[in-house]
Coordinates of C-alpha atoms and ligand atoms in Angstrom, one line a residue:
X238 CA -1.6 20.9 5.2
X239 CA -0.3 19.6 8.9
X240 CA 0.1 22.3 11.3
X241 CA 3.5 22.4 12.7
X242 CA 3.0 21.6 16.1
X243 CA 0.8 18.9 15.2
X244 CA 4.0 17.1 13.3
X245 CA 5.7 14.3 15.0
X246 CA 9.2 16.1 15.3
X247 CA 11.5 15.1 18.0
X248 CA 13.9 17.1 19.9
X249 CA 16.6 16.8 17.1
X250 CA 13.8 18.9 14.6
X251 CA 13.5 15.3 12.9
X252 CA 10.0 14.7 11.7
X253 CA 8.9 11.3 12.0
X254 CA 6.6 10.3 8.6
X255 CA 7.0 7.0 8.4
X256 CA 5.6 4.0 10.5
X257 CA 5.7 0.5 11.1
X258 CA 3.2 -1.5 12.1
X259 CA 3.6 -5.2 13.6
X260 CA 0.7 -6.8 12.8
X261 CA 1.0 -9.6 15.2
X262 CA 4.4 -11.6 17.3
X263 CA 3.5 -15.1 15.7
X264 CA 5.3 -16.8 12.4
X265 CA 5.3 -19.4 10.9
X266 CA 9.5 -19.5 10.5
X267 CA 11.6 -19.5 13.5
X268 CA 14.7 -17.7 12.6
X269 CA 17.6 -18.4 14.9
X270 CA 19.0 -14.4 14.6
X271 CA 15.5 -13.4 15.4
X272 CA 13.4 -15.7 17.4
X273 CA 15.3 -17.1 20.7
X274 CA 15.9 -20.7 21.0
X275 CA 13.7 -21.0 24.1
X276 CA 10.6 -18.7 22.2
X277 CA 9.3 -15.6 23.5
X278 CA 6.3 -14.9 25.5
X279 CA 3.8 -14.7 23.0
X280 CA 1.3 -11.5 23.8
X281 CA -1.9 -12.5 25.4
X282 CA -4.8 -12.2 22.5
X283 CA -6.9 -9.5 24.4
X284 CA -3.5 -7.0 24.4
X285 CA -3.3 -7.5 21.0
X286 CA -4.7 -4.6 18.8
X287 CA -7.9 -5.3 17.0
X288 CA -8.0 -4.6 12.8
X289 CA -10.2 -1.8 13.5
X290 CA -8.0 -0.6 16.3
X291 CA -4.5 -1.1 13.8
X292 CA -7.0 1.4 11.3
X293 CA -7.8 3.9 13.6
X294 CA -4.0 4.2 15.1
X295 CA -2.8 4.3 11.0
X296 CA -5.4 7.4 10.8
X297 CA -4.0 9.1 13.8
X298 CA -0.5 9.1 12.4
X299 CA -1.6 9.6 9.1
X300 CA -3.4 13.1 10.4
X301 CA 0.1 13.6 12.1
X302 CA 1.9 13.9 8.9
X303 CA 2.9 10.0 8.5
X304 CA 2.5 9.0 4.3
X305 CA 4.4 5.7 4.7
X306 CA 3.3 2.9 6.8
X307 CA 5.1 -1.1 6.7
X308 CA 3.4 -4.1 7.5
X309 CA 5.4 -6.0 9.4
X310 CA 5.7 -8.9 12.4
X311 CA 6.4 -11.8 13.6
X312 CA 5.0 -12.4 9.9
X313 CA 2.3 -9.9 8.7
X314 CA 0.3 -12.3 6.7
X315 CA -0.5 -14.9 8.9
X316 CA -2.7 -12.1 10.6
X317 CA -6.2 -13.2 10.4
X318 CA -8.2 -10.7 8.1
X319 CA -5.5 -9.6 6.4
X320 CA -6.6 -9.1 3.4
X321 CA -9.7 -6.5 4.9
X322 CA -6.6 -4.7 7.1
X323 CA -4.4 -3.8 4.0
X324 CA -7.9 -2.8 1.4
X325 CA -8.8 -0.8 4.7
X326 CA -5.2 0.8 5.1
X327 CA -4.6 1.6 1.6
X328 CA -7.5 4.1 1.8
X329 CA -5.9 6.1 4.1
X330 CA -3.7 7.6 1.2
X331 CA -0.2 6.8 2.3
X332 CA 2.3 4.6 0.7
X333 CA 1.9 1.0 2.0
X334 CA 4.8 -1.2 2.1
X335 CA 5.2 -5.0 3.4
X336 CA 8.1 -7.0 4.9
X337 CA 7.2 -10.5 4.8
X338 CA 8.7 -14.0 4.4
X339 CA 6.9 -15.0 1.5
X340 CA 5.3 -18.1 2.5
X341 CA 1.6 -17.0 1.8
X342 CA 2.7 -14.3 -0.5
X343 CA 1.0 -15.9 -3.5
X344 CA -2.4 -15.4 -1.4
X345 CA -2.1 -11.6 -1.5
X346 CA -0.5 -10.4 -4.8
X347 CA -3.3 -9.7 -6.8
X348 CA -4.6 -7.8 -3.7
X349 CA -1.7 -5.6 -3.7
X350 CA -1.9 -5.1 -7.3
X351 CA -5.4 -4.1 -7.4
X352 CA -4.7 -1.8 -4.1
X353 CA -1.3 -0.1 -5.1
X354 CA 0.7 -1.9 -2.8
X355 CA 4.2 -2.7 -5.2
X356 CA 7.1 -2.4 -2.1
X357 CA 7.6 -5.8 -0.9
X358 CA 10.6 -6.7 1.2
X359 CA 10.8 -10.3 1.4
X360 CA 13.5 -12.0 3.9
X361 CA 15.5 -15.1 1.7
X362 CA 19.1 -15.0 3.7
X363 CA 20.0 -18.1 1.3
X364 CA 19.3 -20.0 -2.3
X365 CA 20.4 -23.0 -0.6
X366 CA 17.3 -25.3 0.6
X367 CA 19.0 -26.9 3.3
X368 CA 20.6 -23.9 4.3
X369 CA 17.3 -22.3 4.7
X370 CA 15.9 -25.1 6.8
X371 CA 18.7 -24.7 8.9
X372 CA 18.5 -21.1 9.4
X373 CA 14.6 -21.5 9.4
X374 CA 14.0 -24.2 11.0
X375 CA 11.0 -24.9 8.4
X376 CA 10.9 -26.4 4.8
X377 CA 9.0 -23.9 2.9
X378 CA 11.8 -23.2 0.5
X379 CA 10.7 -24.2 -3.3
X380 CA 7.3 -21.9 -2.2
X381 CA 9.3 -18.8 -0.9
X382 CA 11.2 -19.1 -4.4
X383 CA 8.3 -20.0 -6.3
X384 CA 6.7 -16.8 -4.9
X385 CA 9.3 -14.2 -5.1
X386 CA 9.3 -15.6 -9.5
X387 CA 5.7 -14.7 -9.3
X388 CA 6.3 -11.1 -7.6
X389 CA 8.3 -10.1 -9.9
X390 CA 6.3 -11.1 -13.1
X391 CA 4.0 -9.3 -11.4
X392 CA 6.4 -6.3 -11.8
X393 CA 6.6 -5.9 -7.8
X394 CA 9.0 -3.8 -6.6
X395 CA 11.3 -6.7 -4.6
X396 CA 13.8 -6.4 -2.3
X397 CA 15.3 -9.1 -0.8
X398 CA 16.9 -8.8 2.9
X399 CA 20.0 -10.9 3.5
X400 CA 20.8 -10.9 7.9
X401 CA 24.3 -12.1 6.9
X402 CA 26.0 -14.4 9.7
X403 CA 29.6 -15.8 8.8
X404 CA 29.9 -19.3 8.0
X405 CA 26.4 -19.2 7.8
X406 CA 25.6 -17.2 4.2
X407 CA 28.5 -15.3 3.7
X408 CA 29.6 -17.6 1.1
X409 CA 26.6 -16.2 -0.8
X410 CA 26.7 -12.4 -1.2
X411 CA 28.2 -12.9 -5.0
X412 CA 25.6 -15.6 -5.8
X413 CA 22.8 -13.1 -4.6
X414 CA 24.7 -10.1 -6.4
X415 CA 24.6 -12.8 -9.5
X416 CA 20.8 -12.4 -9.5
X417 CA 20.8 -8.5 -10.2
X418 CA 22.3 -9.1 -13.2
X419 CA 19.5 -9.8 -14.9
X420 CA 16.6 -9.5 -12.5
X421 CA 14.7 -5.9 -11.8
X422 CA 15.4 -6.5 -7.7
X423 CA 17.2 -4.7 -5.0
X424 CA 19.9 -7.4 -2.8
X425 CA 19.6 -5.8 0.6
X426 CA 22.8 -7.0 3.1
X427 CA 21.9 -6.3 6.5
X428 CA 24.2 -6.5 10.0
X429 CA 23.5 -9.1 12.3
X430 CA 22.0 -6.8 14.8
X431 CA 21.6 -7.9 18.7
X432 CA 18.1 -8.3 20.5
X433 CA 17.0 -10.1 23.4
X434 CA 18.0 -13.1 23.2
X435 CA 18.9 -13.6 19.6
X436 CA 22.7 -14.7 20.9
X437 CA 24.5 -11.3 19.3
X438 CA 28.4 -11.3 18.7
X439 CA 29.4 -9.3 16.1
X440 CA 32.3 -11.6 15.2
X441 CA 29.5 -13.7 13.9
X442 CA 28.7 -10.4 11.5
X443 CA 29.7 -9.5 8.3
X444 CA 30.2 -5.2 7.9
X445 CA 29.8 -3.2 5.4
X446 CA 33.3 -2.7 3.8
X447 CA 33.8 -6.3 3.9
X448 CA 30.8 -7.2 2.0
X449 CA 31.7 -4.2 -0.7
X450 CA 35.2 -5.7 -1.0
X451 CA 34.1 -9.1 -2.1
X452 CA 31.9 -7.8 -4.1
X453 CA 34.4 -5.2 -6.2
X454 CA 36.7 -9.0 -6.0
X455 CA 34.4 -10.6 -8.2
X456 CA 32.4 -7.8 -10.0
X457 CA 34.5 -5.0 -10.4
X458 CA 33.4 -1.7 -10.9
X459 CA 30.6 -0.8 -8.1
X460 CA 28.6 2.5 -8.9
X461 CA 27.5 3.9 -5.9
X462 CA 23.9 5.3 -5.8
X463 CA 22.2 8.5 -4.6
X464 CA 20.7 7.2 -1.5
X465 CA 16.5 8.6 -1.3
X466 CA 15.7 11.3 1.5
X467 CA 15.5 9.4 5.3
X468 CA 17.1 6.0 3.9
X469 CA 18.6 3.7 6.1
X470 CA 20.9 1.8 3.6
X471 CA 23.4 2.4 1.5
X472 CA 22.8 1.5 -2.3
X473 CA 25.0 0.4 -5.3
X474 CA 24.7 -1.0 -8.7
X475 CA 27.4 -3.7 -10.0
X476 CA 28.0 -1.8 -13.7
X477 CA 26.2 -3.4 -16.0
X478 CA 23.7 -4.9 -14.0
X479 CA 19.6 -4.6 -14.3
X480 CA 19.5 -4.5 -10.4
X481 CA 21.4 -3.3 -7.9
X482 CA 22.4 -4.0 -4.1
X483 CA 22.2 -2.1 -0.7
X484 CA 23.7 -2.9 2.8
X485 CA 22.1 -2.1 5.8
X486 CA 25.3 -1.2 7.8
X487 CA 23.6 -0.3 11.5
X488 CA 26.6 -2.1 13.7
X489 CA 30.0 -0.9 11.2
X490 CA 28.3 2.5 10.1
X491 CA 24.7 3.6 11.7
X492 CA 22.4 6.2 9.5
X493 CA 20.3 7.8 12.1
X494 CA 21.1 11.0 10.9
X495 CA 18.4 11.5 9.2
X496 CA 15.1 9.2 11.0
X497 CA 11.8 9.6 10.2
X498 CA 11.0 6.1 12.0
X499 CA 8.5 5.0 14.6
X500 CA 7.2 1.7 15.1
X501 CA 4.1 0.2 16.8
X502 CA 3.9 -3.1 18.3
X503 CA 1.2 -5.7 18.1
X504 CA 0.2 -4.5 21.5
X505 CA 0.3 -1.1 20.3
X506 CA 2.8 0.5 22.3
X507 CA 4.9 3.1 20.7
X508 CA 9.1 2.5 20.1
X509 CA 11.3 5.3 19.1
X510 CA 14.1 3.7 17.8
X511 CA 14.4 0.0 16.6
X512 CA 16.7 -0.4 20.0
X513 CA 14.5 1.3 21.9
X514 CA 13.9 -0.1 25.5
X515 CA 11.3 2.4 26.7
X516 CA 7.9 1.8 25.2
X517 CA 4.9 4.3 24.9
X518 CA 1.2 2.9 25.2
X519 CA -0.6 4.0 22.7
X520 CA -3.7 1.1 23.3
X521 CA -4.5 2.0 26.8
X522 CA -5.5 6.1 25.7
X523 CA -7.1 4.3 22.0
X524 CA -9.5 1.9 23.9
X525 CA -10.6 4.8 26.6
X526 CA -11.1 6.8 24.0
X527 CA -8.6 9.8 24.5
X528 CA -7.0 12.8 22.7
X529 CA -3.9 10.6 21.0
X530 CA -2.1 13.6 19.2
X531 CA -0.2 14.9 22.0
X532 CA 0.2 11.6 23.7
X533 CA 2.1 10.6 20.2
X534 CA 3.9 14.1 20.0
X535 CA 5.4 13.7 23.1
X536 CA 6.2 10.5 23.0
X537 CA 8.8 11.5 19.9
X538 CA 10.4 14.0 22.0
X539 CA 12.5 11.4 24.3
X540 CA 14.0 9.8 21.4
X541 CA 17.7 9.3 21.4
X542 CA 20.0 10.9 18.3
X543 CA 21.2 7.7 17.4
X544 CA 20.5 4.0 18.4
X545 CA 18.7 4.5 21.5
X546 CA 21.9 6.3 23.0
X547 CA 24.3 3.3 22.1
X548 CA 26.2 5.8 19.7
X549 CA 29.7 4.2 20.5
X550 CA 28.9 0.5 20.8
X551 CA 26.1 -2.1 21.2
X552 CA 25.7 -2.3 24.8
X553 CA 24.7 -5.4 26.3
X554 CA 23.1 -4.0 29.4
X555 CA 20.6 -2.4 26.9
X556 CA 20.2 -4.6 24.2
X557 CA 19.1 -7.3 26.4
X558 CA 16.5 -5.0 28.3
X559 CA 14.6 -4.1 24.5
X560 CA 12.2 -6.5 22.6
X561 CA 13.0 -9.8 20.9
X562 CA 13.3 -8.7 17.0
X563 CA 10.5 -10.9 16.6
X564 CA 7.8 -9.2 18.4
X565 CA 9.4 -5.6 16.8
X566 CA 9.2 -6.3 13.3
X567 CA 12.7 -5.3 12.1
Ligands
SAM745 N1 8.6 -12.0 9.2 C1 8.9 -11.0 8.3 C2 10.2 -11.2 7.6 O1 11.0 -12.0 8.0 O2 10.4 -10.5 6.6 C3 8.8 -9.6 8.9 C4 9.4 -9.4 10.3 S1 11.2 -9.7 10.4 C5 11.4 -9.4 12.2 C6 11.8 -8.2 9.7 C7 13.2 -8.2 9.2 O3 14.0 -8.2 10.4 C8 13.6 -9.4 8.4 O4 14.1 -9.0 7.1 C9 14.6 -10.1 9.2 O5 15.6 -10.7 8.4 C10 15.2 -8.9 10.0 N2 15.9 -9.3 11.2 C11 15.4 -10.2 12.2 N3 16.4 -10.4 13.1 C12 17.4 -9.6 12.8 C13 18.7 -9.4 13.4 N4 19.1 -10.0 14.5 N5 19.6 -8.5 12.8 C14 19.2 -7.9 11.6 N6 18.0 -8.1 11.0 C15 17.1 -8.9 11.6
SF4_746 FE1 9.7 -14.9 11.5 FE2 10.7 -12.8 10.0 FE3 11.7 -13.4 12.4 FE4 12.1 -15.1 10.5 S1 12.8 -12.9 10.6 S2 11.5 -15.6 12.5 S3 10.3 -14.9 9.3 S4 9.7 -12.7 12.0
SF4_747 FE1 16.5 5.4 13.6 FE2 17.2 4.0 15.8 FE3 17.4 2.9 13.4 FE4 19.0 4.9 14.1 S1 18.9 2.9 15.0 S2 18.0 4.7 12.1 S3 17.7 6.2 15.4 S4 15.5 3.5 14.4

């Protein structure tokens, strides 16, 4: 049982149990919503947190009352070690999850089988090859597919995210919703959200009542889900179908109501809020070896209700200032 000053609650009595980790600001897929055209500035490799380091901060959070923690990046599995991280992590007791896309997923599956892990989100914005070397800018297509058949003969618990940019993969959100039909997998829509550098207009996004509509069009009948405690989608069900669909609406229709979020860089500093452009160091006080539980606890405390206090709109004066999504890890 956690003490309840010893909870990561912030000012708006929101208790934060659930945290991402980036694993590291390199990938192997250069996404053109997420990585800038001119690349970032990759961390240097002393700044980066060590495994054992990643371990020890998990612990810390985990003793502050986190029991979810994603994997995430720049691409979590081209992390050297992986495969000791996650086996390492998974004895901490908390529910792992992973975001990946998929390339060297086929590496790790019977891992996460043997240690629990079955939530994999794994990024496929189209089922068009050329489409995804476009949006890419790599071929690995045929092995992304091939490995999301195997996850889910494996019985994973998939979900797909979809960043949908018009005249881009809009044309595909029925073909995707096709796939539920008979396939035990979530669809997960998200907004084109803006980041440093990533180019953000939202008239190249699609929203949230537009992607319902053309999916009532071809479908008919959607069933609209009980959404889980603390989630940050929406979630439907075409009738009829063995999966179902969610849409991330963060730009048309924000959920921050109810966050239980923190993330932690590759470099191990701290982010309230996906949009955040403050950042709290949490290697500097690990490496010295210092008290971390109030240095997290307070860190919570200057988090904004709701997108890093762009409640109204997405402000470019602030956007620009945060991360690259790359180097946060969504
Ligand atoms: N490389 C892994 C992957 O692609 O799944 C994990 C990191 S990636 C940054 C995490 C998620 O952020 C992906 O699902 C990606 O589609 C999403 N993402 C990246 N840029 C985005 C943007 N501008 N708007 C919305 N989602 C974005
Ligand atoms: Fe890499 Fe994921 Fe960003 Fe694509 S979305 S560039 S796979 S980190
Ligand atoms: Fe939480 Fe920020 Fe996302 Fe809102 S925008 S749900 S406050 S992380």
């Amino acid at each position: 049982m956690i003490e309840e000053n010893k909870k990561i609650v912030d000012n708006f009595g929101r208790a934060h149990t659930y945290l991402r980790i980036s694993l590291t600001d390199r990938c192997n897929l250069r996404c053109f919503y997420c990585m800038p055209e001119e690349g970032i500035e990759l961390i240097e490799k002393p700044n980066i947190m060590s495994l054992e380091e990643i371990i020890a901060l998990a612990g810390k959070f985990r003793d502050l009352g986190v029991d979810t923690i994603r994997l995430t990046g720049g691409e979590p599995l081209v992390r050297k070690n992986f495969g000791y991280l996650v086996e390492e992590l998974a004895k901490l007791g908390v529910t792992l999850k992973i975001t990946t896309n998929g390339i060297m997923l086929d590496k790790y599956l019977d891992l996460f089988q043997k240690i629990g892990l079955r939530k994999i989100n794994l990024s496929l914005d189209t089922l068009d090859k050329a489409k995804s070397v476009f949006i890419t800018k790599r071929d690995y297509f045929e092995r992304i597919m091939k490995n999301l058949e195997k996850a889910l003969e494996m019985d994973m618990e998939v979900k797909l995210n979809i960043v949908l940019i018009k005249g881009v993969n809009d044309n595909e959100i029925n073909d995707f919703i096709e796939l539920t039909k008979h396939k035990n997998l979530t669809i997960k829509f998200i907004e084109f959200m803006p980041f440093k550098g990533n180019k953000w207009d939202w008239s190249k996004g699609v929203g949230k009542q537009e992607i319902l509509d053309l999916i009532s069009k071809r479908f008919g009948n959607i069933d609209e889900l009980k959404n889980p405690p603390h989630s940050t989608s929406s979630n439907f069900k075409v009738d009829g179908h063995v999966g179902s669909f969610a849409i991330v609406s963060t730009i048309t229709s924000p959920f921050c109501d109810e966050c239980n979020r923190i993330r932690v860089t590759a470099d191990g500093k701290m982010l309230n809020c996906l949009f955040a452009n403050s950042e709290t160091d949490l290697l500097t006080p690990l490496r010295n070896g210092e008290q971390m539980d109030d240095i997290i606890i307070n860190a919570i405390k200057t988090k904004k209700y709701s997108r890093d206090g762009m409640d109204v709109k997405m402000d470019a004066d602030h956007y620009e200032k945060n991360r690259s999504m790359i180097s946060i890890g969504g």
